[in-house]
Tab-separated table of C-alpha atoms in Angstrom:
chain	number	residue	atom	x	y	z
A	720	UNK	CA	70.114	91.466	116.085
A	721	UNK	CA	73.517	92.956	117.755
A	722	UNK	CA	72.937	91.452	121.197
A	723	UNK	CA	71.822	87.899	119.740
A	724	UNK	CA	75.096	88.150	117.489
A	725	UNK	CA	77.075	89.301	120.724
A	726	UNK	CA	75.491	86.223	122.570
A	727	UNK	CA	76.467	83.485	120.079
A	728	UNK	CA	80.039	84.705	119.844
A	729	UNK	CA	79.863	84.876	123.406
A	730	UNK	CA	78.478	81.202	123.607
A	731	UNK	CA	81.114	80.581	121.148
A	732	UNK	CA	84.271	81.100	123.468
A	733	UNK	CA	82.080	79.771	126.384
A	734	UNK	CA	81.864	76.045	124.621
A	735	UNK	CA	85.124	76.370	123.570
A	736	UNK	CA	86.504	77.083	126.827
A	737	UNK	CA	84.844	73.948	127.677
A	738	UNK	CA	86.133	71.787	125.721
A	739	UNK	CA	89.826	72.963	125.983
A	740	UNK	CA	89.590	72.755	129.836
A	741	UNK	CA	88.166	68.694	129.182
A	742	UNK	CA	91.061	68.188	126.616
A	743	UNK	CA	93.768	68.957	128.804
A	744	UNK	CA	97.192	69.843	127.537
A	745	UNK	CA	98.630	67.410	125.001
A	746	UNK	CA	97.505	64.924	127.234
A	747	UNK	CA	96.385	61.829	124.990
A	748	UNK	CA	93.610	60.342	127.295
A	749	UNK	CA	90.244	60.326	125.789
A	750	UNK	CA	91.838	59.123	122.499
A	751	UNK	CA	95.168	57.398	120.882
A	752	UNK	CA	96.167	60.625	119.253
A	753	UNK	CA	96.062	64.438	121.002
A	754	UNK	CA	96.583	67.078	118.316
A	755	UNK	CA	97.461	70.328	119.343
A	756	UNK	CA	95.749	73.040	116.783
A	757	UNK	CA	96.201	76.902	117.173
A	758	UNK	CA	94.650	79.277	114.836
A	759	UNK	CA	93.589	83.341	114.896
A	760	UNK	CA	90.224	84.451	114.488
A	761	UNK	CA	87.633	85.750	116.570
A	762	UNK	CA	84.786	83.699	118.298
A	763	UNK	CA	82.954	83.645	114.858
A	764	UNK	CA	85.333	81.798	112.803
A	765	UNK	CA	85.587	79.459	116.767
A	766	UNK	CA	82.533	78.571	116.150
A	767	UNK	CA	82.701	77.417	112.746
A	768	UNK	CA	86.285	75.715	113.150
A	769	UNK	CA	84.574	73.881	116.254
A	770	UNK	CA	82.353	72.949	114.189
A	771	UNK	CA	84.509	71.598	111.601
A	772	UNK	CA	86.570	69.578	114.291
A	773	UNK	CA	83.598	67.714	115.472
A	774	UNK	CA	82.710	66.565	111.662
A	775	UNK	CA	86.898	65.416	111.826
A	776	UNK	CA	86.609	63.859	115.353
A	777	UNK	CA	83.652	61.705	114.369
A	778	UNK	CA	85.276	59.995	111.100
A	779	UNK	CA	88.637	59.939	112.923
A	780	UNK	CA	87.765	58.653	116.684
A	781	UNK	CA	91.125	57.785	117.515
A	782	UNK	CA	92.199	61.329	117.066
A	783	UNK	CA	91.426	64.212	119.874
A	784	UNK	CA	91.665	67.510	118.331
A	785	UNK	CA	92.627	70.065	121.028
A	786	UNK	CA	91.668	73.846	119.834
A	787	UNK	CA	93.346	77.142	121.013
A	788	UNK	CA	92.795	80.626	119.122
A	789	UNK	CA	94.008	84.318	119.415
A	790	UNK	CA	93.499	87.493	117.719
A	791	UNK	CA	96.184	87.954	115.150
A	792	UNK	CA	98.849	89.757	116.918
A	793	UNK	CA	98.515	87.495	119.991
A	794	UNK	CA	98.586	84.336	118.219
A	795	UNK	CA	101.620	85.555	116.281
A	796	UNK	CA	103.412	86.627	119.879
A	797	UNK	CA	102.019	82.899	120.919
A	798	UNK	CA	103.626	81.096	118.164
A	799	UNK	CA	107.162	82.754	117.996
A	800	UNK	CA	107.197	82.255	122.209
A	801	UNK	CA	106.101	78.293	121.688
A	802	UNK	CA	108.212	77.613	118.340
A	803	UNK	CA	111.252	79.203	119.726
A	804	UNK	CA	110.638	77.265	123.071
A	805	UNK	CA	110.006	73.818	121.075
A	806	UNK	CA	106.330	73.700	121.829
A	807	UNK	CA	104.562	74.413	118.980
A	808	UNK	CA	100.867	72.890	118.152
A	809	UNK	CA	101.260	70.003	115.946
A	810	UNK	CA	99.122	71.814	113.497
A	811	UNK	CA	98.749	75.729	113.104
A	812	UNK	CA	97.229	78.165	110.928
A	813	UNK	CA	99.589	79.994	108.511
A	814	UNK	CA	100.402	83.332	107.359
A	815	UNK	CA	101.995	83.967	103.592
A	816	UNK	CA	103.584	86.685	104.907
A	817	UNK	CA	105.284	84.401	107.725
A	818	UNK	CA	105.414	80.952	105.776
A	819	UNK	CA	109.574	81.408	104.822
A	820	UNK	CA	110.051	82.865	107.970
A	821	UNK	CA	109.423	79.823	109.585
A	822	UNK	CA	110.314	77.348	107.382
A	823	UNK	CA	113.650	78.968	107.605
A	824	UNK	CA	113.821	78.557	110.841
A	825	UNK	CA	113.276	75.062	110.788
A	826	UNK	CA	109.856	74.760	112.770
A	827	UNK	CA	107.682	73.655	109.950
A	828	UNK	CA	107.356	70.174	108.382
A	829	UNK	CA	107.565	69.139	104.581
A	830	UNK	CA	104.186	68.352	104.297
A	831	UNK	CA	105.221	66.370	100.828
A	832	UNK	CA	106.587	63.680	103.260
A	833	UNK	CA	103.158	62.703	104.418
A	834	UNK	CA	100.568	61.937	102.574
A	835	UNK	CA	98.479	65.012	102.820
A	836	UNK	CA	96.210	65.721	100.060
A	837	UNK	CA	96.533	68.379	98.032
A	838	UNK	CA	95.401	66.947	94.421
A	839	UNK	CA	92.201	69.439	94.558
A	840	UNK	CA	93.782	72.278	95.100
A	841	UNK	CA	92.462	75.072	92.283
A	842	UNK	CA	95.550	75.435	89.567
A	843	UNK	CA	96.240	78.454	90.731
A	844	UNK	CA	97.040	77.301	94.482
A	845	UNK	CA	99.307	74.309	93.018
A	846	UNK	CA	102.787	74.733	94.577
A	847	UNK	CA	101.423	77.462	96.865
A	848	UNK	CA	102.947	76.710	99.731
A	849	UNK	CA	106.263	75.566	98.913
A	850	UNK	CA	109.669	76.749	99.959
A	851	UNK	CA	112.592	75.633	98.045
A	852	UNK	CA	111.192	72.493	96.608
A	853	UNK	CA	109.411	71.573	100.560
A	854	UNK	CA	105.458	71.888	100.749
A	855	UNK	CA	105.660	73.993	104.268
A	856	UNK	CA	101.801	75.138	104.150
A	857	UNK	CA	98.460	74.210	102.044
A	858	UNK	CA	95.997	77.305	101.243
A	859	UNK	CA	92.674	77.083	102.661
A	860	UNK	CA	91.523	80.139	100.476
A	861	UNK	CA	93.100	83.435	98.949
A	862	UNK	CA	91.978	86.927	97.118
A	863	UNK	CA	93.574	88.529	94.503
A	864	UNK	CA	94.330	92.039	93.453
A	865	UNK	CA	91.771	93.738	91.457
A	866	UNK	CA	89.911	97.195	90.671
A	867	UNK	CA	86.688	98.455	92.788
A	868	UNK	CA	84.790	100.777	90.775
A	869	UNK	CA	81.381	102.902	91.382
A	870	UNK	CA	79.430	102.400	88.349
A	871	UNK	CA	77.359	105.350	89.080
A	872	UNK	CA	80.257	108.002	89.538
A	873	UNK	CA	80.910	106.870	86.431
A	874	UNK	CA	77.837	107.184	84.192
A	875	UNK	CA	77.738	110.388	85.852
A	876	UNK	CA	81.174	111.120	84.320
A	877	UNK	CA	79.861	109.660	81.070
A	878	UNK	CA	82.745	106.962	81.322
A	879	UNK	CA	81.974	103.445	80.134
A	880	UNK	CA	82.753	100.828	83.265
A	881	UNK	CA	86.260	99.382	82.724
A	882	UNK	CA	85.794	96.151	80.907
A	883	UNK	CA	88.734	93.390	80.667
A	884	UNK	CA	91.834	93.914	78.779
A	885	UNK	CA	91.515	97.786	79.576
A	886	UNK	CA	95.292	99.240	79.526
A	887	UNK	CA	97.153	101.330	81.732
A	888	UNK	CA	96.445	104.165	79.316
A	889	UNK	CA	92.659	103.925	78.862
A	890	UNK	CA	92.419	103.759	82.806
A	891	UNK	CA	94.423	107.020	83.386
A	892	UNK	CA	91.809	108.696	80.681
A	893	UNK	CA	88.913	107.279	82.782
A	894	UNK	CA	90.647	109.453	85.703
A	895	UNK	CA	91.045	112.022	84.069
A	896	UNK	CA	87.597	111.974	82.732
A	897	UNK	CA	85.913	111.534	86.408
A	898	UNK	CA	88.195	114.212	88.082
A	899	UNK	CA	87.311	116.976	85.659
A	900	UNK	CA	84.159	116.606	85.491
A	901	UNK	CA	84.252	116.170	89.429
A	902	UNK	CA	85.546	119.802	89.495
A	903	UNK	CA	87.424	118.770	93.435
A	904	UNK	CA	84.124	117.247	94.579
A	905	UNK	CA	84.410	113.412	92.871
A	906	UNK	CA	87.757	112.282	91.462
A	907	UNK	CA	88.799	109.867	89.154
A	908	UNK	CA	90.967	107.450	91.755
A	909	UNK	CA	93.197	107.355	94.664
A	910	UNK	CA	97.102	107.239	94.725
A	911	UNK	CA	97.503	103.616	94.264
A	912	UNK	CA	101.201	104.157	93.366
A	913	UNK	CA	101.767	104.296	97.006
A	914	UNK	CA	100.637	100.929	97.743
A	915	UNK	CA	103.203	98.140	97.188
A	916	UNK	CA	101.286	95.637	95.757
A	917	UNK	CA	100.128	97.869	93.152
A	918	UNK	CA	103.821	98.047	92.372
A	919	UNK	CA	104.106	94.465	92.509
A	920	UNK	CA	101.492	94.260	89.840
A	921	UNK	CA	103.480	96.604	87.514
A	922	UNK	CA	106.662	94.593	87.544
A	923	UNK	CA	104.665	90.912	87.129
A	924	UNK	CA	103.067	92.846	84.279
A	925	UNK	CA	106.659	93.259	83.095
A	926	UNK	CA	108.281	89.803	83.687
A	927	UNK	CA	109.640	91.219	87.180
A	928	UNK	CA	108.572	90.145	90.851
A	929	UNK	CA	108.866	92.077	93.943
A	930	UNK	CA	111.312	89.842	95.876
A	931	UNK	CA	114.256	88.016	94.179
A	932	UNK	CA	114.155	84.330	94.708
A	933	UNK	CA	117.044	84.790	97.876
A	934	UNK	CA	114.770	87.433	99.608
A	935	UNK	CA	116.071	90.620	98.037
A	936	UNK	CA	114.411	93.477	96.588
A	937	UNK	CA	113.637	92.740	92.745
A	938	UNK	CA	113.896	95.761	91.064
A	939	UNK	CA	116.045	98.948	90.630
A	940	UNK	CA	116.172	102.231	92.181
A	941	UNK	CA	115.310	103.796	88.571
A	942	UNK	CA	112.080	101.483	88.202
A	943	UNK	CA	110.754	102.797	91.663
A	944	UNK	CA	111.309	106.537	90.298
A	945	UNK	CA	110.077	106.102	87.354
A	946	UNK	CA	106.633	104.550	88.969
A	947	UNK	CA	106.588	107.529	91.764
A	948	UNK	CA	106.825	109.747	89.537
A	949	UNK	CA	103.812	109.544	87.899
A	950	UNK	CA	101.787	109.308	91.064
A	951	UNK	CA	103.242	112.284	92.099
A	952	UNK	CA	102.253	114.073	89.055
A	953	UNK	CA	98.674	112.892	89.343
A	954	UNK	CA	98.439	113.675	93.002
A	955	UNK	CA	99.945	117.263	91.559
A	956	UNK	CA	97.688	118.210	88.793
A	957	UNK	CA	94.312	116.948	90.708
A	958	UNK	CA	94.190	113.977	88.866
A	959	UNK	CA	94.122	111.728	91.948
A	960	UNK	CA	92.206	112.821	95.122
A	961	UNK	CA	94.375	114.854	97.780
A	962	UNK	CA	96.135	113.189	100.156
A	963	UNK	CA	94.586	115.406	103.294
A	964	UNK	CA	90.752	114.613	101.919
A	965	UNK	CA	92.132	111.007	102.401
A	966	UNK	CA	93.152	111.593	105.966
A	967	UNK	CA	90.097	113.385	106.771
A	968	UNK	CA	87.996	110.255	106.559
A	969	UNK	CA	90.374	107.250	107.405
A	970	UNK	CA	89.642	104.621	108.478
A	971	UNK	CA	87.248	104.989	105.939
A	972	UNK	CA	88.154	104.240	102.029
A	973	UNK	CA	87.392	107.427	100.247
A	974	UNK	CA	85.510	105.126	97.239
A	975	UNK	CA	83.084	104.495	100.368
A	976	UNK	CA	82.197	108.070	100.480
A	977	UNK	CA	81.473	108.455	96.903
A	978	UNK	CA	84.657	110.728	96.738
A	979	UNK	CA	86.348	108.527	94.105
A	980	UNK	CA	85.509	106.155	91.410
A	981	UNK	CA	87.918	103.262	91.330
A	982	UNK	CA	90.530	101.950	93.962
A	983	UNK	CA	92.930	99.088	93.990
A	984	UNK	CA	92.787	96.578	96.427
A	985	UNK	CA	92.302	92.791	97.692
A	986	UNK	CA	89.165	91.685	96.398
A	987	UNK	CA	88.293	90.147	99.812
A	988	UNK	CA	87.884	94.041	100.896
A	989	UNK	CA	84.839	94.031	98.789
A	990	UNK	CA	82.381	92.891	101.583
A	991	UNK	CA	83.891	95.703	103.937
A	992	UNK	CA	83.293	98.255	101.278
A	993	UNK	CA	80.149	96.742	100.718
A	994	UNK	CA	78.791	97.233	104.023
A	995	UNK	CA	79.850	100.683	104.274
A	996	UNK	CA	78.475	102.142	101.648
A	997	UNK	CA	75.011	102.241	99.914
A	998	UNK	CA	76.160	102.934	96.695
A	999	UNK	CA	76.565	99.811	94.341
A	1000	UNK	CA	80.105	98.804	94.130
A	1001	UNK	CA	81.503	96.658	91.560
A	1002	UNK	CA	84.540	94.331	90.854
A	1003	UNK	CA	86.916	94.916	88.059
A	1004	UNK	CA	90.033	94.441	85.757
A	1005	UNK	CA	93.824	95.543	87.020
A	1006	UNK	CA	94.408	97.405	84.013
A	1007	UNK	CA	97.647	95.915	81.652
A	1008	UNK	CA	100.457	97.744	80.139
A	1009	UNK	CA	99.742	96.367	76.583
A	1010	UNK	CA	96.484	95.226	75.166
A	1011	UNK	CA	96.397	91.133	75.722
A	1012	UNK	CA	99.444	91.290	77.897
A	1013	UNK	CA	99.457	90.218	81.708
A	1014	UNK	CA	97.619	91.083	84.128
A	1015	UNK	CA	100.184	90.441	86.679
A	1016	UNK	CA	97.453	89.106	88.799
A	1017	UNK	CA	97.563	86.199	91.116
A	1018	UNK	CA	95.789	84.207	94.088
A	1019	UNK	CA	97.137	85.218	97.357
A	1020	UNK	CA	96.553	82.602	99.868
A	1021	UNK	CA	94.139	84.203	102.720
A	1022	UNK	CA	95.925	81.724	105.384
A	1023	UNK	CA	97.534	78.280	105.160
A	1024	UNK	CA	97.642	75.479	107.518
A	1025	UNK	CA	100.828	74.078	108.183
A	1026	UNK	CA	102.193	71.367	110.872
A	1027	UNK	CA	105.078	71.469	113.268
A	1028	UNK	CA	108.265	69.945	112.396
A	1029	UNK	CA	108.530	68.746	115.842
A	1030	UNK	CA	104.971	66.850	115.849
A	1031	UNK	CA	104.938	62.955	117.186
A	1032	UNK	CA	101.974	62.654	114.684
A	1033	UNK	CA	102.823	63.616	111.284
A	1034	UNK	CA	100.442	61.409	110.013
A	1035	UNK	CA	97.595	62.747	111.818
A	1036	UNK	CA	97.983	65.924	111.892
A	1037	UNK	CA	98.076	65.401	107.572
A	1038	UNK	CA	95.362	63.771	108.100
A	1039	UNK	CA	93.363	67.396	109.804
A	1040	UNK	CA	94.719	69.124	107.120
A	1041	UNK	CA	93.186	67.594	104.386
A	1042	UNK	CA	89.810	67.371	105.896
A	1043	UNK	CA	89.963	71.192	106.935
A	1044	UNK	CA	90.778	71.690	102.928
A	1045	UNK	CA	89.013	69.185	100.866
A	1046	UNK	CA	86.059	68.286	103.233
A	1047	UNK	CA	82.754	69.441	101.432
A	1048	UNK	CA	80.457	70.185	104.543
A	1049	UNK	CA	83.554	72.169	106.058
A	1050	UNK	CA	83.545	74.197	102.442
A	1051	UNK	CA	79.580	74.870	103.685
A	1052	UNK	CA	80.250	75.813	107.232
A	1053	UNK	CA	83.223	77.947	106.544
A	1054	UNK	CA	81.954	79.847	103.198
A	1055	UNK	CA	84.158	82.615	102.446
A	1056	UNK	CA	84.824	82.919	106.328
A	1057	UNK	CA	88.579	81.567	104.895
A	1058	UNK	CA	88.570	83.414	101.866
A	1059	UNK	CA	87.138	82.007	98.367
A	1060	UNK	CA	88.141	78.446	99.255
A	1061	UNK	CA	91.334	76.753	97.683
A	1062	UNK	CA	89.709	73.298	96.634
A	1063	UNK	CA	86.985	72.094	93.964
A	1064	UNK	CA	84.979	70.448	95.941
A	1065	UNK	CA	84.342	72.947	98.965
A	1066	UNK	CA	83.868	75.909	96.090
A	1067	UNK	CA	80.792	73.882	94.804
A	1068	UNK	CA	79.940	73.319	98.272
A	1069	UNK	CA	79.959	76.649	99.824
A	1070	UNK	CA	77.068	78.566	99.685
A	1071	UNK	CA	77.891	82.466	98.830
A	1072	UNK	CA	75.715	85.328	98.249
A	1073	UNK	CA	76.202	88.819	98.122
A	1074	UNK	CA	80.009	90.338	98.468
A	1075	UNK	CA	81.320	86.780	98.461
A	1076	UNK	CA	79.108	85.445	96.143
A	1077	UNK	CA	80.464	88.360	93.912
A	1078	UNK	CA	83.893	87.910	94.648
A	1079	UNK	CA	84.228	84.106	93.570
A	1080	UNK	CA	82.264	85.052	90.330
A	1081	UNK	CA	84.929	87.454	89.721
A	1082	UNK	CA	88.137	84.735	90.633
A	1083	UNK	CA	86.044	82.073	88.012
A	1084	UNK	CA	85.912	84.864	85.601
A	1085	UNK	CA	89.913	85.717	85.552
A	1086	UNK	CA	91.012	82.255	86.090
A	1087	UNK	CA	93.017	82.272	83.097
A	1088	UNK	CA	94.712	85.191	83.286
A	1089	UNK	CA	96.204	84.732	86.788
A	1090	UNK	CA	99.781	84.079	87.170
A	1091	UNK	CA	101.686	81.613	89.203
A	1092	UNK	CA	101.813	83.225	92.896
A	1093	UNK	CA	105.486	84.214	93.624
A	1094	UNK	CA	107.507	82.974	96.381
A	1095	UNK	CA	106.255	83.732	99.601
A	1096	UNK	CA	108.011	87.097	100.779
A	1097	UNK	CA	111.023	87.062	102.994
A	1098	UNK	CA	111.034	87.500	106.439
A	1099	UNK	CA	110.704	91.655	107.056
A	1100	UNK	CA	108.201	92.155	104.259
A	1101	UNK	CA	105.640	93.913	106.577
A	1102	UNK	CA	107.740	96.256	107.141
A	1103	UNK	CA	108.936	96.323	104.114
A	1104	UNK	CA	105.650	96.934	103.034
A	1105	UNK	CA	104.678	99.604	105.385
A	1106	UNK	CA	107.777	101.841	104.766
A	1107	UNK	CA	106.802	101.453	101.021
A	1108	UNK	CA	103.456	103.218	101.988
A	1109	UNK	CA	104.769	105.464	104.345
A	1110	UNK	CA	107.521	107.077	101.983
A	1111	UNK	CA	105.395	107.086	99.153
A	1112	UNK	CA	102.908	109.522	101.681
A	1113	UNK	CA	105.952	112.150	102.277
A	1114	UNK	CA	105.865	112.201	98.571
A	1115	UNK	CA	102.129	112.559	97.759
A	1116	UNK	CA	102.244	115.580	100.337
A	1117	UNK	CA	105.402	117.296	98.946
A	1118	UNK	CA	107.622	116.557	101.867
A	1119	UNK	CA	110.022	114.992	100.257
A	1120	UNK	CA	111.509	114.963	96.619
A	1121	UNK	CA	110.480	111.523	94.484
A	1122	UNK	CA	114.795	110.880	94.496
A	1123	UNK	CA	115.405	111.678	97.842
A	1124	UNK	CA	112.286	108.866	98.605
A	1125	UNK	CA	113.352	106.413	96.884
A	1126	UNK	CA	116.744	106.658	98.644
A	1127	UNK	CA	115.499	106.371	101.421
A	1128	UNK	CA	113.548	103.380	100.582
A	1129	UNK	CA	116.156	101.527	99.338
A	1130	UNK	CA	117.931	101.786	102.480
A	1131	UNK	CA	115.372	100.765	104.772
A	1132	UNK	CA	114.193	98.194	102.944
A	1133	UNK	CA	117.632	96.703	102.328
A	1134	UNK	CA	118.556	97.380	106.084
A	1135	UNK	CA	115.333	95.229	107.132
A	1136	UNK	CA	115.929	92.661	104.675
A	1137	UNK	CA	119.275	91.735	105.553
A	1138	UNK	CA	118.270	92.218	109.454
């Protein structure tokens, strides 16, 4: 089953070596309009964007589509070398994290001046996309953050699974509940106050966001202790598991290993935890701060597709956008190869089962709760991000003080930001 899955992806990059060798450069021959189109992915998702721009080329046979993909940090190294160099693809595949980046720096058209369409989109992906009033970037799927429990490590515990509306206050009970019965073999949850988007759920919860609108940071020194703290005093009194059992096992997710119960995360990690474990997992609520309040939850966009400001064929390259995104036999191709997808009419078209089917069930189910997305982050929020981790770490493992952290959060954070 490996070596026939090893030939196909193979194959894959084979055909589509093919077909970029017969389409040339930019060249327009074969057709009245060349589009360039770069994406990352690996010969999988080739295969099923190939197939995707054949369905495009035959109901648009005046347009060539001509494909190139990369891994992700190649095709990011690609696409700052051609955008800075004015050569970018008239149409290329999008990173949130990236999308005001670019549009900052000028290399991305307002899709709203075309007529690209974008009337399907799910509510929650309305306005994703925009900068500043300009549509930069349409969503061709997304995740959201959520709660990964074991429901057997928790019948075991004699803890009821966590059902919607659960507070901040009944979950901490359910981890304390796991851990002590767990007696340093099973615990109740990880840190999650280390992650940032954890965080980021806390202050949405609150009426904050992560990010001011002009790209700073959106909350206060105090806020950040005050949210450390408490991680540090779980991490201190057993609570959560140990830091070092954690690092024992990475890659690995400890809730993987039946070492913990619950973990926050990306619901599109669901499949990878799937896979790796043979205990049933399960998806469920980020816990509020007051019963019936929000749940500071909202749809991420897995990847957008955006076009180049620099493109002779705004039109057409509009015109590949909206099939990729509202096409229903490219919803069935891609599945939830793209995430969950962003439109009505490829959802009811894509056929999910297992992880993904579960993962969609769980988007329909919180549809109402979930929040407008935020702005997309300013340019330096990786690293932003990673130093958040990072720091948090020094704390969980008692090298540094939860002050003296935050301190020196602040100033990285504001040092990259203003970089």
């Amino acid at each position: 089953m490996a070596s026939t899955k090893r030939f196909r992806a193979a194959l894959a990059v084979l055909l589509l070596a093919g077909r970029l060798t017969a389409c040339g450069g930019g060249d327009d021959a074969g057709g009245d309009v060349t589009l360039r189109f770069s994406w990352w992915g690996n010969a999988d998702r080739a295969a099923l964007m190939q197939q995707s721009i054949d369905l495009f080329q035959a109901a648009n046979p005046t347009i060539t589509v001509t494909p190139s993909f990369q891994e992700f940090e190649a095709y990011w190294q690609k696409m700052a070398t051609e955008t800075a160099g004015g050569n970018a693809p008239d149409v290329l595949q999008m990173d949130f994290a990236y999308l005001r980046e670019y549009a900052d720096r000028n290399v991305l058209l307002d899709l709203k001046k075309t007529d690209v369409r974008v009337d399907d989109l799910i509510p929650a992906f309305q306005g994703v996309g925009e900068v500043d009033g300009a549509l930069y970037g349409v969503p061709t799927g997304g995740n959201t953050w959520c709660m990964f429990y074991n429901p057997a490590l928790l019948a075991a515990a004699g803890v009821e699974e966590p059902a919607a509306g659960i507070t901040w206050d009944q979950y901490h009970a359910l981890v304390d509940t796991v851990s002590k019965k767990g007696a340093g073999r099973t615990y109740g949850g990880s840190n999650y106050r280390s992650v940032i988007y954890s965080f980021e759920s806390y202050l949405l919860q609150r009426g904050g966001t992560l990010y001011t609108e002009d790209g700073a940071l959106g909350f206060t020194e105090q806020q950040l202790i005050d949210y450390w703290t408490v991680g540090k005093q779980y991490v201190d009194d057993g609570r959560f598991i140990p830091s070092e059992k954690v690092a024992q096992i990475e890659p690995a997710s400890p809730i993987t290993k039946d070492l913990i119960a619950t973990e926050f995360r990306w619901d599109n990690f669901f499949a990878r935890y799937a896979a790796e474990t043979e205990a049933e997992l399960k998806i469920g609520p980020v816990p509020v701060t007051a019963a019936g309040g929000p749940t500071g939850q909202y749809l991420k966009p897995a990847m957008l597709l955006s076009a180049s400001a620099r493109t002779d064929h705004p039109d057409e390259a509009a015109k590949l956008i909206s099939f990729l995104i509202n096409d229903p036999q490219v919803g069935r191709i891609f599945g939830s190869n793209r995430g969950i997808p962003a439109t009505n009419a490829q959802r009811e078209a894509a056929v999910l089962e297992g992880p993904a089917l579960a993962i969609a069930e769980y988007e329909k189910a919180i549809a109402p709760l979930l929040q407008k997305a935020p702005p997309a982050p300013p340019k330096g929020a990786g690293t932003v991000e990673a130093a958040f981790l990072r720091i948090a770490d020094e704390i969980s493992y008692g090298r540094s003080s939860v002050p003296d952290a935050v301190d020196t959060f602040f100033t990285e954070a504001e040092d990259t930001l203003a970089g």
